[in-house]
Short mmCIF file of C-alpha atoms in Angstrom, two decimals:
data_model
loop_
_atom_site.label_atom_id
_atom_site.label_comp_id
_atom_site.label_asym_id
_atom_site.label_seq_id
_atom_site.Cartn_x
_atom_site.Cartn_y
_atom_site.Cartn_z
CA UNK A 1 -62.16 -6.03 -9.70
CA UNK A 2 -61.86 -8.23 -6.72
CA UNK A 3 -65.52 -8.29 -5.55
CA UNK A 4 -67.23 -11.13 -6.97
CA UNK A 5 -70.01 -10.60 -9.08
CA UNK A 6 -73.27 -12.81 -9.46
CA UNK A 7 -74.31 -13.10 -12.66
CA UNK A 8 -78.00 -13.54 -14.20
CA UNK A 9 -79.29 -16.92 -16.05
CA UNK A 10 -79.15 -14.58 -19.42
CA UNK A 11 -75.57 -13.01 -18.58
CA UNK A 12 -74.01 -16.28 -17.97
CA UNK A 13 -75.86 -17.40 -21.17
CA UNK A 14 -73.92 -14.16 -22.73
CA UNK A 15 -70.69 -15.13 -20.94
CA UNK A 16 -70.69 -18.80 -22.20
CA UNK A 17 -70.94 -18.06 -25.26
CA UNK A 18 -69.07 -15.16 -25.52
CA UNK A 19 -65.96 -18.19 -25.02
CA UNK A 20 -67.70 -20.71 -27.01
CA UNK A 21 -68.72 -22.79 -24.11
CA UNK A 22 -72.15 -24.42 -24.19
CA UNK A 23 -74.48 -22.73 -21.05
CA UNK A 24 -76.15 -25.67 -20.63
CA UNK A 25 -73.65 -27.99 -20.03
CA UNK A 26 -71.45 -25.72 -17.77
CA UNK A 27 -74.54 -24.90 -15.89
CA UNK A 28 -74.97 -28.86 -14.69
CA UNK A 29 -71.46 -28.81 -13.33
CA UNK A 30 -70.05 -27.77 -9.70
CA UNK A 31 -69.62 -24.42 -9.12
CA UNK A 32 -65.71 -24.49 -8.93
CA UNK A 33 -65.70 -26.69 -12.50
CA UNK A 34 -67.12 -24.53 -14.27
CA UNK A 35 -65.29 -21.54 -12.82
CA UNK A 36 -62.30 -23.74 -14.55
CA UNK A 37 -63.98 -23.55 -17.63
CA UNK A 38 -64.83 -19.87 -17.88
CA UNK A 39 -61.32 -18.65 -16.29
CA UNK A 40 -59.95 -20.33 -18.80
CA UNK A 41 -62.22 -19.80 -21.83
CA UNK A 42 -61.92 -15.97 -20.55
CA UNK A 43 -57.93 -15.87 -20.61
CA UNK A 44 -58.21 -17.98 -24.17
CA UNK A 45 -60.67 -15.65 -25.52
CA UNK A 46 -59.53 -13.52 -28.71
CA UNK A 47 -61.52 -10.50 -28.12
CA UNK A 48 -59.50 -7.40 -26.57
CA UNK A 49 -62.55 -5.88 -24.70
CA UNK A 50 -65.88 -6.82 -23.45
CA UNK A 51 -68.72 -4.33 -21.98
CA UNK A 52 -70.49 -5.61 -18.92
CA UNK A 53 -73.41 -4.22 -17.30
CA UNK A 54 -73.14 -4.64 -13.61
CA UNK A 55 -75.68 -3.62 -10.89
CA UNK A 56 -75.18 -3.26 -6.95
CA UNK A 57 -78.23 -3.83 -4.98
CA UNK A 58 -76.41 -5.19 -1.53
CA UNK A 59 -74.32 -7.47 -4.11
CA UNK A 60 -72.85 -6.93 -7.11
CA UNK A 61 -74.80 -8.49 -10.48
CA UNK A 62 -73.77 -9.44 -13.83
CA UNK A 63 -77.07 -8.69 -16.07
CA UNK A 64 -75.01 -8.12 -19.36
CA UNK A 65 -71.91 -9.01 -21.11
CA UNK A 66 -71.86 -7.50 -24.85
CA UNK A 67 -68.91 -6.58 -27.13
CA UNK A 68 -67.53 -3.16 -26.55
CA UNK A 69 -69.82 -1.09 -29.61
CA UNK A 70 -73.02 -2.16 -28.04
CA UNK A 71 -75.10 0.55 -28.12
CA UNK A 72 -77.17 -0.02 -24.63
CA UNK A 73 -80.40 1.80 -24.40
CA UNK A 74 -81.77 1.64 -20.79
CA UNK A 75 -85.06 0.22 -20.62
CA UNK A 76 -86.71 2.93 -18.05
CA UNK A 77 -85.68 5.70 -21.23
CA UNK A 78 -88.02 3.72 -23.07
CA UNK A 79 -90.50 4.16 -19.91
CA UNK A 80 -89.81 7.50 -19.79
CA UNK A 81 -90.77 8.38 -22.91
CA UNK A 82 -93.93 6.26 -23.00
CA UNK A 83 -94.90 8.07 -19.52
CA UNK A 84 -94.33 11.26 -21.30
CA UNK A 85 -97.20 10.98 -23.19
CA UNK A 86 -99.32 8.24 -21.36
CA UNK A 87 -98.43 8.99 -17.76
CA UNK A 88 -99.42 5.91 -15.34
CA UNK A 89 -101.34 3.74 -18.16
CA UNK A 90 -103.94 3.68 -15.45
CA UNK A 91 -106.45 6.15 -16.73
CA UNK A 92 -104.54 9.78 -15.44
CA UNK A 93 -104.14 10.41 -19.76
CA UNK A 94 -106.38 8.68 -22.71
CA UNK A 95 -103.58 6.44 -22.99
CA UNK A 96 -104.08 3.29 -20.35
CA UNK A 97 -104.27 -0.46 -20.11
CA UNK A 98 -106.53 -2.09 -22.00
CA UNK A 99 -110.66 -3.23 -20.92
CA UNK A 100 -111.80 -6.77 -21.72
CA UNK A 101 -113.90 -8.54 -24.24
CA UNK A 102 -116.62 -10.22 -22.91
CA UNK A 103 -116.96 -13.51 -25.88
CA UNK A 104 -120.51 -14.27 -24.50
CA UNK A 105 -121.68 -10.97 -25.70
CA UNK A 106 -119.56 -9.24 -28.17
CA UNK A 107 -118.90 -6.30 -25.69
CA UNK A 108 -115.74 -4.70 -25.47
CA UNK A 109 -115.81 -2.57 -21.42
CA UNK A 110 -112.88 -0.43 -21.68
CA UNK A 111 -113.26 -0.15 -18.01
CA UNK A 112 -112.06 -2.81 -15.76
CA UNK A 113 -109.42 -2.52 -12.42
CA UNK A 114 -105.79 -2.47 -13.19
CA UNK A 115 -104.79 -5.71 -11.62
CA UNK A 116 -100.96 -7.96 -11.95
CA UNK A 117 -103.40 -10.26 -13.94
CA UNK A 118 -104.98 -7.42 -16.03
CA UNK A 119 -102.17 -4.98 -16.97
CA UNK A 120 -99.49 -5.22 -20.20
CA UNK A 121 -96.83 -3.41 -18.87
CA UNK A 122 -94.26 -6.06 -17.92
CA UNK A 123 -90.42 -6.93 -17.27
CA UNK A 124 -88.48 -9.29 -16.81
CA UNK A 125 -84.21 -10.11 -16.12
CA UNK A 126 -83.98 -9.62 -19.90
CA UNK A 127 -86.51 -6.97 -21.48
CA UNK A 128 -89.17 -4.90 -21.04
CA UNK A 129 -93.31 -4.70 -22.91
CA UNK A 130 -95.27 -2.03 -22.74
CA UNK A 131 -98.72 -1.91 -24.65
CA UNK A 132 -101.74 0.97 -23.93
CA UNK A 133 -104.86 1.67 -25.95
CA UNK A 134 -106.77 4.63 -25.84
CA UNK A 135 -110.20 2.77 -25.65
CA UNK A 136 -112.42 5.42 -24.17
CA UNK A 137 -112.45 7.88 -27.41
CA UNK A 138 -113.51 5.05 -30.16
CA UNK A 139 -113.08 6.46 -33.59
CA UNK A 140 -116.26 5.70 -36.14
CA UNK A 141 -115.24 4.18 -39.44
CA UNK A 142 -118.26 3.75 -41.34
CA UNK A 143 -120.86 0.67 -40.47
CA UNK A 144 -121.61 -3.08 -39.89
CA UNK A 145 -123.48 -4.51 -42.41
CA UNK A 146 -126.15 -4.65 -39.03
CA UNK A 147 -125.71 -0.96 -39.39
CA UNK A 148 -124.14 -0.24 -35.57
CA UNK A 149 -120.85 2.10 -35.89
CA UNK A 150 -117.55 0.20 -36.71
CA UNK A 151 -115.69 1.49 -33.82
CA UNK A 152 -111.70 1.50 -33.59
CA UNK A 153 -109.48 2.96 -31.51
CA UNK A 154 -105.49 4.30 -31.17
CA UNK A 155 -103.29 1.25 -29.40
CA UNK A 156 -99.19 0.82 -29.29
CA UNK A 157 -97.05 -1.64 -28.07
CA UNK A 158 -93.37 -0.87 -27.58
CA UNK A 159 -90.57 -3.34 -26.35
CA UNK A 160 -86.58 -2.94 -25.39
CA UNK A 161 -83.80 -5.29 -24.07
CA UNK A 162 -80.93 -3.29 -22.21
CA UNK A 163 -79.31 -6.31 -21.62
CA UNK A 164 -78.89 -7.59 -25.47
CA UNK A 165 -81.86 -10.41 -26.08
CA UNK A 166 -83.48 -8.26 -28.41
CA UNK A 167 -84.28 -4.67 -30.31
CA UNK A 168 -85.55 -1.58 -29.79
CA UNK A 169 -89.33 -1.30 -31.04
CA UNK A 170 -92.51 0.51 -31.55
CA UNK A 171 -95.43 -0.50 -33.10
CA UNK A 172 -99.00 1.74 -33.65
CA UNK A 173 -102.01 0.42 -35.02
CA UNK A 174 -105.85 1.09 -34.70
CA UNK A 175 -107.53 -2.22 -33.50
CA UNK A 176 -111.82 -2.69 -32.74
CA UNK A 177 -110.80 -5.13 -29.42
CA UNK A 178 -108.24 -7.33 -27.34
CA UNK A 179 -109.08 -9.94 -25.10
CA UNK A 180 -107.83 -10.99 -22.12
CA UNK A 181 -105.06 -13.37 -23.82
CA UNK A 182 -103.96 -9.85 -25.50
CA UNK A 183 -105.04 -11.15 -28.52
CA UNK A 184 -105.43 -7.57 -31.16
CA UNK A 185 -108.62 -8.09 -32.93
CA UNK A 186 -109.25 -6.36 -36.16
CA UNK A 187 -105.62 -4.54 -36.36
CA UNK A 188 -105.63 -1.84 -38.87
CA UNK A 189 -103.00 0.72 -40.33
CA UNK A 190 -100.19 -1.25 -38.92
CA UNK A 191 -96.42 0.63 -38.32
CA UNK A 192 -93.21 -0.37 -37.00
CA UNK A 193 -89.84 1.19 -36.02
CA UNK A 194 -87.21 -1.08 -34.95
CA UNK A 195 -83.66 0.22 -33.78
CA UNK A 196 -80.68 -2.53 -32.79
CA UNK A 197 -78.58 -1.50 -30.21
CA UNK A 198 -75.56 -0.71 -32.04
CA UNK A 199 -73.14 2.05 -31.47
CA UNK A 200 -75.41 5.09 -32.21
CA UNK A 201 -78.84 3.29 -31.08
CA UNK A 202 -79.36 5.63 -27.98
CA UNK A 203 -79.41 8.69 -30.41
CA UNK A 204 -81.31 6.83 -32.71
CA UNK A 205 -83.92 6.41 -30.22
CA UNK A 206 -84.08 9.99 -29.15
CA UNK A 207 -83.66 11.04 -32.83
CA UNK A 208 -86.81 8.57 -34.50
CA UNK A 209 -88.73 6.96 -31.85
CA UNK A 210 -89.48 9.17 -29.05
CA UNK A 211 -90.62 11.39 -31.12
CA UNK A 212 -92.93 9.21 -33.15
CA UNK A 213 -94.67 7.72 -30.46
CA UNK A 214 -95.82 11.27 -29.78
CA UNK A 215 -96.55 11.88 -33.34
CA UNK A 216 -98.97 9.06 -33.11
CA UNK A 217 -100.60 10.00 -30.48
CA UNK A 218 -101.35 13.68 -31.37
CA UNK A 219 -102.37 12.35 -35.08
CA UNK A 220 -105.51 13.21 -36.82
CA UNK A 221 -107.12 9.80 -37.18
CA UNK A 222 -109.34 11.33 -40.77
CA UNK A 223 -106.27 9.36 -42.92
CA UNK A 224 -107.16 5.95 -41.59
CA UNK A 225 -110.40 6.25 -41.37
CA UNK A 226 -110.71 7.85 -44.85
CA UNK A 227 -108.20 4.89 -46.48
CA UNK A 228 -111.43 2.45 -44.95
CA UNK A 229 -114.28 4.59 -46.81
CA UNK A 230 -112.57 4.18 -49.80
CA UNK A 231 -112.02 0.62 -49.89
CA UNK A 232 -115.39 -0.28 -48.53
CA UNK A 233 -116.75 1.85 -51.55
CA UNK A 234 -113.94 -0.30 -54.11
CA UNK A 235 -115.18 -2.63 -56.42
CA UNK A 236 -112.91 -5.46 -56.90
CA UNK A 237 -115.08 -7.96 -58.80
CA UNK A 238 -118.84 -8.32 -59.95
CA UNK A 239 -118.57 -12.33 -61.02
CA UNK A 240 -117.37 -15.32 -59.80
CA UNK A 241 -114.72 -15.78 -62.22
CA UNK A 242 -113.48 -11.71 -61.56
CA UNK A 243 -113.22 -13.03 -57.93
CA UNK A 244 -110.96 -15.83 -59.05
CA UNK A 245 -108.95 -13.62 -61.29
CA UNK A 246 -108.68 -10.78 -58.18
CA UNK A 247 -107.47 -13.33 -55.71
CA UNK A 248 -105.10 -14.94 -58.05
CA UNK A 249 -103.21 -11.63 -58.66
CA UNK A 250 -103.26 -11.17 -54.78
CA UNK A 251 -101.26 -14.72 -54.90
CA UNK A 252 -103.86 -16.74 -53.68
CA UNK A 253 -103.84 -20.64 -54.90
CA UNK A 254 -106.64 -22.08 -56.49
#
């Protein structure tokens, strides 16, 4: 083509080493330099095709250059089918953006303003993060030994990279609280689906993780919160010295 295009920090990053040039370095010289350097690592370079991913938004932008069986899954599919089930995150579904931990009291309010500093959806040149709870139906697991209800509730993260810096993935849990550094506190019942973005990822996608996120969030939550009845109810050792002998089969040192 014969309009210039502008490329991103990551897609020169891609470009550069797509030729074996170092990024870095080519990135500290004059513009015209290390147009040398690319032309010519470009006309040098083995490889018969490359796939680009080019946007026009009053100029013309490099975000991605891949090799030609990368499988790209766009990262508002991925939003798609997270709004599918969750809507806006913002309360409009069960599904939304996580409340706070107040520290000085132990409280987890589900209920704060959605705010740039407070939500977990983000995105950047590079890859998209998207993380909801459903905080305000709290799912009793048995009790503290104070004897208040252990509460827990449903919460999924899910990331993507249409541009090549990283998988496709979903992960569901249960947690009891997050904090404002999105720390997961007491994470139970832990899955993961990851996809890479090779030549069959977008069916892949709509094939395996679509529909488990929905799965997940229609579940019956009676396996998980039978699995904790029984092992509060397990006895692994009476004695000191059964203690030892549990924990060393768990691979624990001395």
């Amino acid at each position: 083509s014969d309009v210039p295009v502008t490329p991103t920090h990551w897609s020169f990053g891609q470009l550069a080493s797509l030729i074996g040039a170092p990024a870095a370095y080519l990135r500290q010289l004059p513009a015209p330099l290390a147009g040398i350097n690319l032309q010519h690592g470009l006309l040098s370079h083995r490889a018969e095709q490359v796939k680009t991913l080019e946007v026009e938004d009053g100029r013309v932008e490099l975000r991605a250059v891949t090799g030609p069986d990368y499988g790209r899954i766009y990262d508002h599919e991925l939003v798609d089918a997270v709004r599918r089930i969750a809507g806006n995150g913002t309360g409009d579904t069960r599904w939304k953006v996580p409340g706070v931990l107040d520290w000085s009291t132990g409280i987890y309010n589900p209920r704060i303003d959605i705010t740039r500093g407070t939500t977990t959806l983000y995105a950047s040149d590079r890859d998209v993060f998207l993380f909801l709870v459903d905080d305000l139906n709290p799912i009793e697991a048995g009790r503290l030994p104070d004897g208040s209800p252990d509460l827990f509730f449903r919460g999924f993260y899910c990331w993507n990279s249409e541009v090549g810096a990283k998988t496709l993935g979903i992960a569901s849990f249960y947690l009891r609280a997050v904090c404002q550094n999105r720390n997961l506190w007491g994470v139970e019942d832990f899955e993961e689906i990851t996809i890479r973005h090779s030549k069959y990822a977008a069916s892949r996608f709509a094939h395996q993780a679509a529909p488990a996120l929905e799965r997940f969030a229609n579940s019956s939550p009676m396996p998980f919160v039978n699995g904790i009845r029984v092992a509060r109810e397990r006895i692994v050792a009476r004695t000191d010295e059964d203690r030892s002998d549990f924990l060393r089969r768990k691979g624990f040192s001395k």
